[in-house]
Tab-separated table of C-alpha atoms in Angstrom:
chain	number	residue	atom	x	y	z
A	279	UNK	CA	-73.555	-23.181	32.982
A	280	UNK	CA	-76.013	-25.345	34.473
A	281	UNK	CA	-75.921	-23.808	37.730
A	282	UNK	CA	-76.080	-20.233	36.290
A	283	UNK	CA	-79.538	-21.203	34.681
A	284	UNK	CA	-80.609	-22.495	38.187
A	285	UNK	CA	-79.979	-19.381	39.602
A	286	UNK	CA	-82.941	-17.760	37.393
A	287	UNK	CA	-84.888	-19.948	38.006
A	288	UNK	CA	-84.918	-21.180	42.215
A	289	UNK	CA	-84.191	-19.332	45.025
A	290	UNK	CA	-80.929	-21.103	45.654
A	291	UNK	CA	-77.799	-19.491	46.710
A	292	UNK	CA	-74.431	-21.118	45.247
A	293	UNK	CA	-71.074	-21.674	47.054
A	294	UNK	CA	-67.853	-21.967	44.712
A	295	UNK	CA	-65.169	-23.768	46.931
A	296	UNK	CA	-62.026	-24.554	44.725
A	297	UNK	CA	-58.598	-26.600	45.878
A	298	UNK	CA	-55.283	-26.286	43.849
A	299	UNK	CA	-54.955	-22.399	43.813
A	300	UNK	CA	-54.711	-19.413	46.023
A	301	UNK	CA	-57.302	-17.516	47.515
A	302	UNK	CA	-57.241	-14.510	45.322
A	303	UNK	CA	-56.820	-16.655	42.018
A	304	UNK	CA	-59.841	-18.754	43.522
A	305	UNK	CA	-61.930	-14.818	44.025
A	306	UNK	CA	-60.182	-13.553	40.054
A	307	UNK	CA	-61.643	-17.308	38.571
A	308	UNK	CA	-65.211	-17.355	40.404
A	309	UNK	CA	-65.835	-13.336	39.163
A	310	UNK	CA	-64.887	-14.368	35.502
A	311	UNK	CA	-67.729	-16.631	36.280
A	312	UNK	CA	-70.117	-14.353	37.430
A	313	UNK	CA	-70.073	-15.986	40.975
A	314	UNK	CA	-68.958	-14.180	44.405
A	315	UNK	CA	-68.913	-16.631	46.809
A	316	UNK	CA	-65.978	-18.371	46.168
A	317	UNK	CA	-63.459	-20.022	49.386
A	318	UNK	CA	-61.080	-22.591	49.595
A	319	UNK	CA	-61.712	-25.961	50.588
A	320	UNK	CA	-58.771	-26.326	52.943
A	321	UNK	CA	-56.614	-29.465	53.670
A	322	UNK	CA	-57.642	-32.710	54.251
A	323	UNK	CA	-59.661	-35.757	52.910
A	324	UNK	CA	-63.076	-35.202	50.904
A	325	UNK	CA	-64.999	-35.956	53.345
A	326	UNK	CA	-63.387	-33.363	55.774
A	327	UNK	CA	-63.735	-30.662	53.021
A	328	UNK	CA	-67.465	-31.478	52.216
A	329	UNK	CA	-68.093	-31.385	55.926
A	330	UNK	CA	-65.966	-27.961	56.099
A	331	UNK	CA	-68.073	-26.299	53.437
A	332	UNK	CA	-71.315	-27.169	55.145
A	333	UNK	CA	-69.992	-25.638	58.364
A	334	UNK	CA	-69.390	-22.609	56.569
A	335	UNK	CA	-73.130	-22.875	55.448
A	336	UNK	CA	-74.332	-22.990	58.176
A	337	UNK	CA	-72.180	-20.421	60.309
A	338	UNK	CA	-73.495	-17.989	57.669
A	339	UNK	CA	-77.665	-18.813	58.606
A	340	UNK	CA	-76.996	-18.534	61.772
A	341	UNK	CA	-76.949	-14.904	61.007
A	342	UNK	CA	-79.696	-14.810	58.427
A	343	UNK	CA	-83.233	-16.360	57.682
A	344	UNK	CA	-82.090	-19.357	56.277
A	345	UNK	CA	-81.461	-21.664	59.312
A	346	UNK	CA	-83.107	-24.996	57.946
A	347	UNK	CA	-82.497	-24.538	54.071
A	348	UNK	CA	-81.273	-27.731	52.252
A	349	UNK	CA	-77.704	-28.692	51.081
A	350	UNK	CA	-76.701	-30.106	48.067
A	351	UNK	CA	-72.888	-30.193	46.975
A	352	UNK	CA	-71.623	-31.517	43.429
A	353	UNK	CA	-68.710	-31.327	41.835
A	354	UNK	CA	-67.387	-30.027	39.000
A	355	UNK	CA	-66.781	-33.024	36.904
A	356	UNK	CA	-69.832	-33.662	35.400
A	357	UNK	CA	-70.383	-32.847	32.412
A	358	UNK	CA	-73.769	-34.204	31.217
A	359	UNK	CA	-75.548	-32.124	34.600
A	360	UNK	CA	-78.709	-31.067	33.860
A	361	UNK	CA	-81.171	-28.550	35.632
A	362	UNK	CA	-83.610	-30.674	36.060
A	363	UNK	CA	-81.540	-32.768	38.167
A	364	UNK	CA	-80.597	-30.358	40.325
A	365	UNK	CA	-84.238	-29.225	40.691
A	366	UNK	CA	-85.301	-32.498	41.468
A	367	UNK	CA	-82.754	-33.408	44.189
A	368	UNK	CA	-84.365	-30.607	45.831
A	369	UNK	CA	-87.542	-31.771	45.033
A	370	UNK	CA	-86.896	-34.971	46.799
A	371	UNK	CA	-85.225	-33.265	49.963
A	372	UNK	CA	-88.754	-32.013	50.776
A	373	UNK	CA	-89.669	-35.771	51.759
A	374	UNK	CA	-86.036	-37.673	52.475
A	375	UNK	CA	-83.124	-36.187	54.785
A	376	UNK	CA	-80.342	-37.457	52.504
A	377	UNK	CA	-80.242	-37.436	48.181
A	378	UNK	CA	-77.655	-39.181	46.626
A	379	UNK	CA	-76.645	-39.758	43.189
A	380	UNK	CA	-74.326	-42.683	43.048
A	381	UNK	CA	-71.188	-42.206	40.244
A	382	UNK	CA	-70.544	-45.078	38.317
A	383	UNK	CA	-67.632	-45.394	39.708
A	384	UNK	CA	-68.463	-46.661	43.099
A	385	UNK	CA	-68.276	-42.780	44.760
A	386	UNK	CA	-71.068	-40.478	44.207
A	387	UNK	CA	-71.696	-37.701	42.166
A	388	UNK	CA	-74.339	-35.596	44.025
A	389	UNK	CA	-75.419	-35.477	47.940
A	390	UNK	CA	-77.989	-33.645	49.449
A	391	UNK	CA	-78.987	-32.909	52.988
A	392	UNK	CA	-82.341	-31.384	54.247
A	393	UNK	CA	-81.985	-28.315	56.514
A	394	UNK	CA	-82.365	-30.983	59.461
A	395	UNK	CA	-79.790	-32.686	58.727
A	396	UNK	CA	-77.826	-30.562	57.845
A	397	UNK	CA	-78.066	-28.358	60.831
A	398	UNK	CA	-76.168	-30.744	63.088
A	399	UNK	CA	-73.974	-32.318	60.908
A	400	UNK	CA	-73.643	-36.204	60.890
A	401	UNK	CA	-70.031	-37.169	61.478
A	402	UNK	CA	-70.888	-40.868	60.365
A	403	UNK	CA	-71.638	-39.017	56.626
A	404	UNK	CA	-67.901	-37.874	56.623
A	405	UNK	CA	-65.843	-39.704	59.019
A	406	UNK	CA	-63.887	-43.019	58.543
A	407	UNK	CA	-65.409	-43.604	54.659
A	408	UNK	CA	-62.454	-44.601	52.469
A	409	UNK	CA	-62.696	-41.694	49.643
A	410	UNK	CA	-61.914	-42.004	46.120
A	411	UNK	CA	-62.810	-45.758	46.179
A	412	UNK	CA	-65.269	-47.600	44.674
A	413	UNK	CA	-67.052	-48.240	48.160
A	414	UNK	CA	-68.270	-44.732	49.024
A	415	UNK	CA	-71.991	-44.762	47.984
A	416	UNK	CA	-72.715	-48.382	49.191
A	417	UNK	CA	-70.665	-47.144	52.586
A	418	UNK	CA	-73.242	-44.073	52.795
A	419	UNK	CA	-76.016	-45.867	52.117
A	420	UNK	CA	-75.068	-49.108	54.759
A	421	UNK	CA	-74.815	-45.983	57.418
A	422	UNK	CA	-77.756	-44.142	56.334
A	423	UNK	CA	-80.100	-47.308	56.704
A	424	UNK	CA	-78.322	-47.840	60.054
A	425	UNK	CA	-78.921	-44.511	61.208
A	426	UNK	CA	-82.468	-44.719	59.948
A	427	UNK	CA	-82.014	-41.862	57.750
A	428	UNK	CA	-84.583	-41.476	55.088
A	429	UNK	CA	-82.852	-41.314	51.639
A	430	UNK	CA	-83.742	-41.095	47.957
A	431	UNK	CA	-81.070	-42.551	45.622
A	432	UNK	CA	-80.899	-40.976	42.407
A	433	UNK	CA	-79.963	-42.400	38.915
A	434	UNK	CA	-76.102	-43.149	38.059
A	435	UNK	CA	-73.793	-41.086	36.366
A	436	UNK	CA	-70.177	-40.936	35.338
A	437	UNK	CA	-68.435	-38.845	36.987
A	438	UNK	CA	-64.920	-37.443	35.621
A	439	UNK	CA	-62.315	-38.139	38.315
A	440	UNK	CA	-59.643	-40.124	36.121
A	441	UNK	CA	-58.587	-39.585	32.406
A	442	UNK	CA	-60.213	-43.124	31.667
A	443	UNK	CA	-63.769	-41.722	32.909
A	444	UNK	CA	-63.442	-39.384	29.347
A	445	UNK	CA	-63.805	-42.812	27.672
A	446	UNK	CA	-67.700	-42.176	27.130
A	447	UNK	CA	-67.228	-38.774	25.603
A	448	UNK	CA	-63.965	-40.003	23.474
A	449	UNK	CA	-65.990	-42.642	20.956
């Protein structure tokens, strides 16, 4: 695991949150894993679960050290993730507010927040954004520039959220 190899590496802490199965199946999956912070991500829209999880983040540094540490979420569906990404989205969250890696499918496949922006989080990042549709990135990034939020864009991946976006790997 990519993220498992991060872990040795930077002093990151790593949040599992899982839809599609029950909380204790969610706890029994993330230990076979080797990771103990696992949650649901509750109902709603992407947006409203990305937002959820960062909530959670932050409830939890409220109580600890860790009160302006960056954000980044990804998802699971990416297989070609490196380290090195990873490490340099952080990298680049030391100078921007906002890192996103745009999917090749109009979404994107990373975002990262700085601590301040993540502290008080942006409802424009979550709210009204049509999700799963090919509009999502440019839609970010059109609000971002509005908002006058410094950003880095990253390089473009593929993403896996259709049995079509195997089509790469298939040849």
């Amino acid at each position: 695991f990519v993220i498992k190899s991060l872990l040795s590496t930077q002093s990151i802490q790593v949040k599992i949150a899982l839809s599609g199965i029950g909380c204790k199946a969610a706890q029994r999956w993330g230990n076979t894993l080797g990771f103990t912070e696992v949650s649901l991500q509750g109902n709603g829209n992407l947006g409203l679960r990305i937002k959820r999880q960062i909530f959670k983040a932050n409830f939890e540094r409220k109580h600890t050290k860790h009160q302006q540490r960056s954000i980044i979420i990804i998802g699971s569906d990416l297989p070609k993730l490196s380290v090195d990404e990873l490490i340099s989205a952080f990298e680049h969250l030391k100078n921007n507010e906002l890192v996103l890696g745009p999917a090749s499918d109009g979404g994107y496949w990373l975002l990262g927040m700085s601590g301040h922006l993540s502290k008080n989080i942006p409802s424009w990042l979550f709210s009204g954004i049509t999700w799963g549709s090919n509009t999502v990135f440019a839609e970010t990034i059109k609000r971002a520039k509005s908002k006058n939020v410094k950003y880095k864009k990253l390089h473009t991946k593929n993403d896996i959220d259709q049995l079509i976006d195997l089509s790469p790997w298939l040849k």
